Amino acid sequence: LAAPLFARMKDGAGLVNVGRGSQQKLEDIVAALDSGKLSGAVLDVFEKEPLPAESPAWRHPKIIVTSHVASLPPRSERAVASGLPR
């Protein structure tokens, strides 16, 4: 997810990445947002996680950062004690 792909997209497209952070270039996303090529981005993954406090993704008005918690939560002691399937 970088400038060559964005150049082929219609102006004002949106971007959602919940896949792999290594598949996107954040600097290209920011540039596409600033130019209007992208209208917004929802990013759940980043090349470096946790996302550093100085990352422009935290401050950019057209980026929504979601928490990367796609795994199942650990089973609680209460669920085990209640006899729920493991």
Short mmCIF file of N, CA and C in Angstrom, two decimals:
data_model
loop_
_atom_site.label_atom_id
_atom_site.label_comp_id
_atom_site.label_asym_id
_atom_site.label_seq_id
_atom_site.Cartn_x
_atom_site.Cartn_y
_atom_site.Cartn_z
N LEU A 1 0.86 -1.16 0.00
CA LEU A 1 0.00 0.00 0.00
C LEU A 1 0.90 1.22 0.00
N ALA A 2 1.17 1.70 -1.21
CA ALA A 2 2.13 2.78 -1.37
C ALA A 2 1.78 3.64 -2.58
N ALA A 3 2.60 4.64 -2.85
CA ALA A 3 2.34 5.62 -3.90
C ALA A 3 1.98 5.01 -5.26
N PRO A 4 2.66 3.97 -5.74
CA PRO A 4 2.28 3.41 -7.05
C PRO A 4 0.83 2.92 -7.10
N LEU A 5 0.36 2.32 -6.03
CA LEU A 5 -1.03 1.87 -5.96
C LEU A 5 -1.98 3.07 -5.88
N PHE A 6 -1.66 4.01 -5.02
CA PHE A 6 -2.53 5.17 -4.85
C PHE A 6 -2.67 5.96 -6.15
N ALA A 7 -1.63 5.99 -6.96
CA ALA A 7 -1.68 6.72 -8.24
C ALA A 7 -2.72 6.12 -9.18
N ARG A 8 -3.00 4.84 -9.05
CA ARG A 8 -3.98 4.17 -9.91
C ARG A 8 -5.40 4.25 -9.36
N MET A 9 -5.56 4.74 -8.16
CA MET A 9 -6.88 4.82 -7.53
C MET A 9 -7.57 6.13 -7.89
N LYS A 10 -8.88 6.14 -7.79
CA LYS A 10 -9.63 7.38 -7.99
C LYS A 10 -9.33 8.35 -6.86
N ASP A 11 -9.30 9.63 -7.17
CA ASP A 11 -9.10 10.65 -6.14
C ASP A 11 -10.20 10.54 -5.09
N GLY A 12 -9.80 10.68 -3.84
CA GLY A 12 -10.77 10.65 -2.74
C GLY A 12 -11.09 9.27 -2.21
N ALA A 13 -10.37 8.25 -2.68
CA ALA A 13 -10.60 6.89 -2.20
C ALA A 13 -10.26 6.80 -0.72
N GLY A 14 -10.79 5.79 -0.06
CA GLY A 14 -10.47 5.53 1.33
C GLY A 14 -9.61 4.30 1.45
N LEU A 15 -8.89 4.19 2.54
CA LEU A 15 -7.99 3.06 2.76
C LEU A 15 -8.26 2.46 4.13
N VAL A 16 -8.39 1.14 4.17
CA VAL A 16 -8.50 0.41 5.44
C VAL A 16 -7.46 -0.71 5.38
N ASN A 17 -6.58 -0.77 6.37
CA ASN A 17 -5.61 -1.86 6.44
C ASN A 17 -5.69 -2.50 7.80
N VAL A 18 -6.12 -3.76 7.79
CA VAL A 18 -6.15 -4.56 9.01
C VAL A 18 -5.30 -5.82 8.81
N GLY A 19 -4.48 -5.80 7.75
CA GLY A 19 -3.68 -6.97 7.39
C GLY A 19 -2.32 -6.99 8.05
N ARG A 20 -1.34 -6.48 7.35
CA ARG A 20 0.04 -6.49 7.83
C ARG A 20 0.63 -5.09 7.72
N GLY A 21 1.27 -4.63 8.77
CA GLY A 21 1.89 -3.32 8.76
C GLY A 21 3.02 -3.22 7.77
N SER A 22 3.70 -4.34 7.52
CA SER A 22 4.82 -4.33 6.59
C SER A 22 4.37 -4.15 5.14
N GLN A 23 3.07 -4.22 4.90
CA GLN A 23 2.53 -4.06 3.54
C GLN A 23 2.17 -2.62 3.21
N GLN A 24 2.44 -1.68 4.11
CA GLN A 24 2.09 -0.29 3.85
C GLN A 24 3.28 0.61 4.11
N LYS A 25 3.31 1.71 3.39
CA LYS A 25 4.32 2.76 3.61
C LYS A 25 3.58 3.95 4.19
N LEU A 26 3.75 4.16 5.48
CA LEU A 26 3.02 5.23 6.16
C LEU A 26 3.31 6.60 5.55
N GLU A 27 4.54 6.84 5.16
CA GLU A 27 4.86 8.15 4.57
C GLU A 27 4.11 8.37 3.27
N ASP A 28 3.89 7.30 2.48
CA ASP A 28 3.11 7.42 1.24
C ASP A 28 1.63 7.64 1.54
N ILE A 29 1.14 7.00 2.60
CA ILE A 29 -0.25 7.19 2.99
C ILE A 29 -0.49 8.63 3.41
N VAL A 30 0.41 9.16 4.23
CA VAL A 30 0.29 10.55 4.69
C VAL A 30 0.33 11.50 3.49
N ALA A 31 1.25 11.26 2.56
CA ALA A 31 1.35 12.13 1.37
C ALA A 31 0.07 12.07 0.54
N ALA A 32 -0.51 10.87 0.39
CA ALA A 32 -1.75 10.71 -0.38
C ALA A 32 -2.92 11.39 0.32
N LEU A 33 -2.94 11.36 1.63
CA LEU A 33 -3.98 12.05 2.39
C LEU A 33 -3.84 13.56 2.25
N ASP A 34 -2.62 14.04 2.36
CA ASP A 34 -2.37 15.47 2.27
C ASP A 34 -2.69 16.03 0.89
N SER A 35 -2.51 15.21 -0.15
CA SER A 35 -2.75 15.67 -1.52
C SER A 35 -4.21 15.53 -1.93
N GLY A 36 -5.01 14.80 -1.13
CA GLY A 36 -6.40 14.55 -1.49
C GLY A 36 -6.60 13.29 -2.30
N LYS A 37 -5.51 12.60 -2.62
CA LYS A 37 -5.63 11.34 -3.35
C LYS A 37 -6.44 10.34 -2.52
N LEU A 38 -6.16 10.30 -1.22
CA LEU A 38 -6.95 9.51 -0.28
C LEU A 38 -7.77 10.47 0.57
N SER A 39 -9.01 10.10 0.84
CA SER A 39 -9.85 10.96 1.68
C SER A 39 -9.73 10.61 3.16
N GLY A 40 -9.27 9.40 3.45
CA GLY A 40 -9.12 8.98 4.83
C GLY A 40 -8.50 7.60 4.89
N ALA A 41 -7.99 7.26 6.08
CA ALA A 41 -7.38 5.95 6.27
C ALA A 41 -7.70 5.44 7.66
N VAL A 42 -8.05 4.16 7.73
CA VAL A 42 -8.24 3.47 9.01
C VAL A 42 -7.14 2.42 9.05
N LEU A 43 -6.26 2.55 10.02
CA LEU A 43 -5.09 1.67 10.09
C LEU A 43 -5.08 0.92 11.42
N ASP A 44 -5.01 -0.39 11.31
CA ASP A 44 -5.01 -1.25 12.49
C ASP A 44 -3.62 -1.85 12.73
N VAL A 45 -2.76 -1.76 11.73
CA VAL A 45 -1.44 -2.39 11.81
C VAL A 45 -0.38 -1.41 11.33
N PHE A 46 0.82 -1.60 11.85
CA PHE A 46 1.93 -0.73 11.51
C PHE A 46 3.20 -1.56 11.47
N GLU A 47 4.19 -1.05 10.75
CA GLU A 47 5.45 -1.79 10.63
C GLU A 47 6.09 -1.96 12.01
N LYS A 48 6.00 -0.94 12.84
CA LYS A 48 6.53 -1.02 14.20
C LYS A 48 5.36 -0.93 15.16
N GLU A 49 5.20 -1.95 15.98
CA GLU A 49 4.14 -1.95 16.99
C GLU A 49 4.75 -2.25 18.35
N PRO A 50 4.30 -1.58 19.39
CA PRO A 50 3.26 -0.57 19.36
C PRO A 50 3.71 0.66 18.58
N LEU A 51 2.76 1.37 18.06
CA LEU A 51 3.02 2.55 17.26
C LEU A 51 3.68 3.61 18.14
N PRO A 52 4.87 4.10 17.74
CA PRO A 52 5.56 5.10 18.56
C PRO A 52 4.74 6.38 18.73
N ALA A 53 4.89 7.00 19.87
CA ALA A 53 4.14 8.23 20.18
C ALA A 53 4.41 9.34 19.18
N GLU A 54 5.57 9.35 18.56
CA GLU A 54 5.91 10.42 17.62
C GLU A 54 5.41 10.15 16.20
N SER A 55 4.74 9.05 15.98
CA SER A 55 4.24 8.72 14.64
C SER A 55 3.22 9.76 14.17
N PRO A 56 3.30 10.15 12.89
CA PRO A 56 2.33 11.10 12.35
C PRO A 56 0.91 10.52 12.31
N ALA A 57 0.79 9.21 12.38
CA ALA A 57 -0.54 8.59 12.34
C ALA A 57 -1.40 9.03 13.52
N TRP A 58 -0.78 9.28 14.67
CA TRP A 58 -1.54 9.70 15.85
C TRP A 58 -2.14 11.10 15.68
N ARG A 59 -1.46 11.95 14.92
CA ARG A 59 -1.86 13.36 14.83
C ARG A 59 -2.60 13.72 13.55
N HIS A 60 -2.52 12.86 12.55
CA HIS A 60 -3.11 13.23 11.25
C HIS A 60 -4.63 13.23 11.36
N PRO A 61 -5.28 14.31 10.93
CA PRO A 61 -6.73 14.42 11.06
C PRO A 61 -7.52 13.45 10.17
N LYS A 62 -6.88 12.86 9.18
CA LYS A 62 -7.58 11.94 8.28
C LYS A 62 -7.23 10.48 8.53
N ILE A 63 -6.52 10.21 9.61
CA ILE A 63 -6.16 8.83 9.97
C ILE A 63 -6.85 8.44 11.26
N ILE A 64 -7.49 7.29 11.24
CA ILE A 64 -8.04 6.68 12.45
C ILE A 64 -7.16 5.48 12.77
N VAL A 65 -6.60 5.45 13.96
CA VAL A 65 -5.78 4.33 14.42
C VAL A 65 -6.65 3.46 15.31
N THR A 66 -6.73 2.18 14.97
CA THR A 66 -7.48 1.24 15.82
C THR A 66 -6.49 0.31 16.51
N SER A 67 -6.92 -0.23 17.63
CA SER A 67 -6.03 -1.12 18.38
C SER A 67 -5.96 -2.49 17.69
N HIS A 68 -4.77 -2.99 17.59
CA HIS A 68 -4.52 -4.24 16.88
C HIS A 68 -4.71 -5.41 17.85
N VAL A 69 -5.96 -5.85 18.00
CA VAL A 69 -6.27 -6.94 18.92
C VAL A 69 -7.18 -7.95 18.21
N ALA A 70 -6.67 -8.57 17.18
CA ALA A 70 -7.49 -9.47 16.38
C ALA A 70 -7.52 -10.89 16.90
N SER A 71 -6.85 -11.17 17.98
CA SER A 71 -6.83 -12.54 18.49
C SER A 71 -7.97 -12.77 19.47
N LEU A 72 -8.20 -14.01 19.76
CA LEU A 72 -9.22 -14.36 20.75
C LEU A 72 -8.72 -14.00 22.14
N PRO A 73 -9.59 -13.52 23.01
CA PRO A 73 -9.16 -13.22 24.38
C PRO A 73 -8.87 -14.52 25.13
N PRO A 74 -8.00 -14.48 26.12
CA PRO A 74 -7.74 -15.69 26.90
C PRO A 74 -8.98 -16.10 27.66
N ARG A 75 -9.13 -17.38 27.84
CA ARG A 75 -10.28 -17.88 28.60
C ARG A 75 -10.12 -17.50 30.06
N SER A 76 -11.20 -17.06 30.64
CA SER A 76 -11.12 -16.62 32.03
C SER A 76 -11.32 -17.79 32.97
N GLU A 77 -10.83 -17.62 34.17
CA GLU A 77 -11.02 -18.64 35.20
C GLU A 77 -12.50 -18.90 35.45
N ARG A 78 -13.30 -17.84 35.38
CA ARG A 78 -14.74 -17.97 35.62
C ARG A 78 -15.39 -18.85 34.56
N ALA A 79 -15.00 -18.70 33.30
CA ALA A 79 -15.57 -19.52 32.24
C ALA A 79 -15.21 -20.97 32.43
N VAL A 80 -13.97 -21.22 32.81
CA VAL A 80 -13.53 -22.60 33.05
C VAL A 80 -14.28 -23.19 34.23
N ALA A 81 -14.43 -22.41 35.30
CA ALA A 81 -15.12 -22.89 36.50
C ALA A 81 -16.60 -23.14 36.24
N SER A 82 -17.19 -22.42 35.28
CA SER A 82 -18.62 -22.58 35.04
C SER A 82 -18.93 -23.81 34.18
N GLY A 83 -17.90 -24.45 33.68
CA GLY A 83 -18.13 -25.62 32.85
C GLY A 83 -18.33 -25.32 31.39
N LEU A 84 -18.08 -24.07 30.97
CA LEU A 84 -18.20 -23.74 29.55
C LEU A 84 -17.13 -24.49 28.75
N PRO A 85 -17.40 -24.84 27.52
CA PRO A 85 -16.40 -25.57 26.72
C PRO A 85 -15.10 -24.81 26.61
N ARG A 86 -14.04 -25.56 26.62
CA ARG A 86 -12.70 -24.94 26.52
C ARG A 86 -12.29 -24.79 25.10
#
